[in-house]
Coordinates of C-alpha atoms and ligand atoms in Angstrom, one line a residue:
M1 CA 0.0 0.0 0.0
N2 CA 1.5 3.3 -0.9
T3 CA 0.1 6.9 -1.1
V4 CA 1.1 7.5 -4.7
T5 CA -0.8 4.4 -5.9
L6 CA -3.8 5.3 -3.7
I7 CA -4.0 8.7 -5.3
L8 CA -3.7 7.2 -8.7
V9 CA -6.5 4.7 -8.0
I10 CA -8.7 7.6 -6.9
I11 CA -8.0 9.6 -10.0
V12 CA -8.4 6.6 -12.4
G13 CA -11.6 5.8 -10.4
L14 CA -13.0 9.3 -11.0
A15 CA -12.1 9.1 -14.7
L16 CA -13.7 5.6 -15.0
G17 CA -16.8 7.0 -13.2
S18 CA -17.0 9.8 -15.8
F19 CA -16.7 7.1 -18.6
S20 CA -19.4 5.1 -16.8
N21 CA -21.8 8.0 -17.2
V22 CA -21.2 7.9 -20.9
C23 CA -21.9 4.2 -20.9
I24 CA -25.1 4.5 -18.8
Y25 CA -26.4 7.1 -21.3
R26 CA -25.3 5.4 -24.5
I27 CA -25.4 1.6 -24.1
P28 CA -29.3 1.4 -23.8
K29 CA -29.4 3.6 -27.0
K30 CA -27.0 1.2 -28.7
K31 CA -24.7 4.1 -29.5
S32 CA -20.9 4.0 -29.6
I33 CA -19.3 4.6 -26.2
L34 CA -16.1 6.0 -27.7
F35 CA -17.3 8.5 -30.4
P36 CA -18.3 11.3 -30.5
N37 CA -17.1 13.3 -27.5
S38 CA -19.7 14.1 -24.8
F39 CA -22.3 16.7 -25.6
C40 CA -25.2 18.3 -23.8
P41 CA -28.3 16.3 -24.6
Q42 CA -30.4 19.5 -24.4
C43 CA -28.5 22.0 -26.6
G44 CA -26.1 19.6 -28.4
K45 CA -23.0 21.7 -27.6
R46 CA -19.8 19.7 -27.1
I47 CA -18.7 19.6 -23.4
R48 CA -15.4 21.4 -23.1
F49 CA -12.6 19.4 -21.5
Y50 CA -12.4 21.8 -18.5
D51 CA -16.1 21.3 -17.9
N52 CA -15.7 17.5 -17.9
I53 CA -13.7 17.2 -14.7
P54 CA -15.4 14.5 -12.5
I55 CA -17.4 16.0 -9.6
L56 CA -15.5 19.4 -9.6
S57 CA -17.1 20.6 -12.9
Y58 CA -20.5 19.8 -11.5
L59 CA -19.8 21.9 -8.5
I60 CA -18.2 24.8 -10.4
L61 CA -21.1 24.8 -12.9
R62 CA -23.6 24.5 -10.0
G63 CA -25.1 21.5 -11.8
R64 CA -26.1 23.3 -15.0
C65 CA -24.9 23.2 -18.6
R66 CA -22.5 26.1 -19.3
D67 CA -24.3 26.9 -22.6
C68 CA -28.1 26.4 -22.1
K69 CA -28.2 26.2 -18.3
T70 CA -30.2 23.0 -18.4
K71 CA -29.8 21.0 -15.1
I72 CA -27.3 18.2 -15.1
P73 CA -28.7 15.2 -13.4
L74 CA -27.2 14.5 -9.9
Q75 CA -26.6 11.0 -11.2
Y76 CA -23.4 12.3 -13.0
P77 CA -21.4 13.4 -9.9
L78 CA -23.0 10.5 -7.9
V79 CA -21.7 7.8 -10.4
E80 CA -18.2 9.4 -10.4
F81 CA -18.1 9.5 -6.6
L82 CA -19.4 5.9 -6.3
T83 CA -17.0 4.5 -8.8
A84 CA -14.0 6.2 -7.2
T85 CA -15.0 5.3 -3.7
L86 CA -15.7 1.6 -4.4
L87 CA -12.6 1.2 -6.5
T88 CA -10.6 2.8 -3.7
L89 CA -12.1 0.4 -1.1
A90 CA -11.3 -2.5 -3.4
Y91 CA -7.7 -1.4 -3.6
L92 CA -7.4 -0.9 0.2
R93 CA -8.8 -4.4 0.6
F94 CA -7.1 -6.4 -2.1
G95 CA -4.0 -4.3 -2.9
L96 CA -2.5 -4.0 -6.4
S97 CA -3.5 -7.6 -7.5
W98 CA -5.5 -9.6 -10.0
D99 CA -8.2 -9.8 -7.3
F100 CA -8.4 -6.0 -7.3
A101 CA -8.5 -6.0 -11.2
A102 CA -11.3 -8.6 -11.3
R103 CA -13.4 -6.9 -8.6
G104 CA -12.7 -3.5 -10.1
I105 CA -14.2 -4.7 -13.4
L106 CA -17.2 -6.1 -11.5
I107 CA -17.7 -2.9 -9.6
I108 CA -17.9 -0.9 -12.8
V109 CA -20.3 -3.4 -14.5
M110 CA -22.5 -3.3 -11.3
I111 CA -22.7 0.5 -11.3
L112 CA -23.7 0.4 -15.0
T113 CA -26.2 -2.4 -14.4
F114 CA -27.7 -0.5 -11.4
F115 CA -28.4 2.7 -13.3
I116 CA -29.3 1.2 -16.7
D117 CA -31.8 -1.3 -15.2
L118 CA -33.3 1.3 -12.9
K119 CA -33.9 3.7 -15.8
H120 CA -34.6 1.4 -18.8
R121 CA -35.6 -1.9 -17.2
I122 CA -33.0 -3.8 -19.2
I123 CA -29.7 -5.5 -18.4
P124 CA -27.8 -5.3 -21.7
D125 CA -26.3 -8.6 -23.0
T126 CA -23.3 -6.5 -24.1
L127 CA -22.4 -6.2 -20.4
T128 CA -23.3 -9.6 -19.1
L129 CA -22.2 -12.0 -21.8
P130 CA -18.6 -10.8 -22.1
G131 CA -18.8 -10.6 -18.3
V132 CA -19.4 -14.3 -17.9
A133 CA -16.4 -15.1 -20.1
L134 CA -14.2 -12.5 -18.5
G135 CA -15.1 -13.7 -15.0
F136 CA -14.2 -17.2 -15.9
L137 CA -10.9 -16.2 -17.5
M138 CA -10.0 -14.1 -14.4
S139 CA -10.6 -17.1 -12.2
F140 CA -7.3 -18.5 -13.5
L141 CA -5.5 -15.4 -12.1
V142 CA -7.3 -14.5 -8.9
S143 CA -6.9 -16.1 -5.4
S144 CA -10.7 -16.6 -5.1
P145 CA -12.8 -18.1 -6.6
S146 CA -11.0 -21.1 -8.0
V147 CA -11.5 -22.1 -11.7
L148 CA -13.9 -24.9 -10.7
N149 CA -15.8 -22.6 -8.3
S150 CA -16.2 -20.0 -11.0
L151 CA -17.7 -22.7 -13.4
L152 CA -20.0 -23.9 -10.6
G153 CA -20.9 -20.2 -10.0
I154 CA -22.0 -19.9 -13.7
A155 CA -24.1 -23.1 -13.4
V156 CA -25.6 -22.3 -10.0
G157 CA -26.3 -18.6 -10.9
G158 CA -27.9 -19.5 -14.3
G159 CA -29.7 -22.6 -12.9
M160 CA -31.2 -21.0 -9.8
F161 CA -32.4 -17.8 -11.6
Y162 CA -33.8 -19.8 -14.5
L163 CA -35.7 -21.9 -11.9
A164 CA -36.9 -18.8 -10.1
A165 CA -38.0 -17.3 -13.5
V166 CA -40.0 -20.4 -14.4
L167 CA -41.6 -20.7 -10.9
G168 CA -42.4 -16.9 -10.9
E169 CA -44.2 -17.3 -14.2
L170 CA -46.2 -20.3 -12.9
L171 CA -47.1 -18.6 -9.7
F172 CA -47.8 -15.0 -10.8
K173 CA -48.7 -15.7 -14.5
K174 CA -46.3 -13.0 -15.6
E175 CA -42.6 -12.6 -16.1
S176 CA -41.1 -11.8 -12.7
M177 CA -37.5 -12.3 -13.6
G178 CA -36.1 -11.6 -17.0
G179 CA -33.4 -13.3 -19.1
G180 CA -31.2 -10.3 -18.3
D181 CA -31.3 -11.3 -14.6
I182 CA -30.3 -14.9 -15.4
K183 CA -27.3 -13.8 -17.4
L184 CA -26.3 -11.3 -14.7
A185 CA -26.5 -14.1 -12.1
M186 CA -24.2 -16.2 -14.3
M187 CA -21.7 -13.4 -14.5
L188 CA -21.8 -12.9 -10.8
G189 CA -21.2 -16.6 -10.3
A190 CA -18.3 -16.5 -12.7
F191 CA -16.6 -13.6 -10.8
L192 CA -17.5 -14.6 -7.2
G193 CA -18.1 -18.3 -7.0
W194 CA -21.3 -20.4 -6.3
Q195 CA -21.5 -19.7 -2.5
N196 CA -21.6 -16.0 -3.1
I197 CA -24.5 -16.5 -5.6
L198 CA -26.6 -17.9 -2.7
L199 CA -25.6 -14.9 -0.5
I200 CA -26.4 -12.4 -3.3
L201 CA -29.8 -14.0 -3.9
L202 CA -30.5 -13.7 -0.1
I203 CA -29.4 -10.1 0.1
S204 CA -31.1 -9.0 -3.1
S205 CA -34.4 -10.7 -2.3
F206 CA -34.4 -9.2 1.1
L207 CA -33.7 -5.7 -0.2
G208 CA -36.1 -6.2 -3.1
S209 CA -39.0 -7.2 -0.9
L210 CA -38.2 -4.4 1.6
I211 CA -38.1 -1.7 -1.0
G212 CA -40.9 -3.2 -3.0
G213 CA -43.1 -3.3 0.2
L214 CA -42.3 0.3 1.0
A215 CA -43.0 1.4 -2.6
L216 CA -46.4 -0.4 -2.4
L217 CA -47.2 1.4 0.8
F218 CA -46.3 4.9 -0.3
S219 CA -46.9 4.8 -4.1
K220 CA -50.2 5.7 -5.6
D221 CA -49.2 4.1 -8.9
V222 CA -49.5 0.4 -8.2
K223 CA -48.6 -0.5 -11.8
Q224 CA -45.3 1.2 -11.5
T225 CA -44.5 -0.7 -8.2
R226 CA -45.2 -4.1 -9.8
T227 CA -42.5 -3.6 -12.4
I228 CA -39.6 -2.6 -10.0
P229 CA -36.5 -4.1 -11.8
F230 CA -34.5 -6.7 -9.9
G231 CA -31.2 -5.9 -11.4
P232 CA -30.3 -3.0 -9.1
F233 CA -30.8 -5.2 -6.1
L234 CA -28.6 -7.9 -7.6
A235 CA -26.0 -5.2 -8.2
L236 CA -26.2 -4.1 -4.5
G237 CA -26.0 -7.7 -3.3
A238 CA -23.0 -8.3 -5.5
I239 CA -21.2 -5.2 -4.1
V240 CA -21.8 -6.4 -0.5
A241 CA -20.8 -10.0 -1.4
M242 CA -17.5 -8.9 -3.1
F243 CA -16.3 -7.2 0.1
L244 CA -17.9 -9.3 2.8
G245 CA -19.0 -12.5 1.1
D246 CA -16.0 -14.6 1.8
S247 CA -15.9 -13.6 5.5
I248 CA -19.7 -14.1 5.9
I249 CA -19.5 -17.6 4.3
S250 CA -16.6 -18.8 6.4
A251 CA -18.2 -17.4 9.6
Y252 CA -21.4 -19.3 8.6
L253 CA -19.6 -22.5 8.0
K254 CA -17.7 -22.2 11.3
T255 CA -20.9 -21.7 13.2
F256 CA -23.0 -24.4 11.7
F257 CA -20.6 -27.1 10.5
Ligands
LIG301 ZN1 -26.7 22.5 -22.9

């Protein structure tokens, strides 16, 4: 652990957060994430490089476009802050290692999934399918999970969520869990191993029913509540599992076995 690397991780984290905002905006629209440069969606003016500094620019511009004064969503500085913070925590936990690289990738994909699914109710295959492959390949390099556990994770994640989707359709006569959730679970299994899939399912169902219940209580629009996407809860569960999963699982095993 050294200070220079830590500062570098924070700066790279902020830059990746800024890039994540571009991805969240463009991936659901199936637009290129590399070209063109960022522009204001309201007035179409290109964003100057000095107005594109993570978090700082938002504060200096007081959350408005320099040209047309349209409000910039709070989501932009929030995503930048979250990305930098979670990557920094991952670095502090795992050091400069393959484990840090793998979990760093997962953190970014989870942030993208969280915001894209929340807004558009989709989990793009362009994120999850390469994710399954990448998670499996990284298992050859990381200390946890093992290659076998990563494979099992893909199978358990896909299998359990497929089963949940079939059961949900039988019970509620409507699609409760989409194909996007199944592929996301496979990716999480590949990156974190099969035990963590169980933990993530537990955490995300708990959060999902808690938030869903609260929404049902306070929302007037019942139809809206029925279609709360599950992906954001899976993403939250995955973040918890990637930091605490291995300790929770070993504590559980020690207590009960
Ligand atoms: Zn503008």
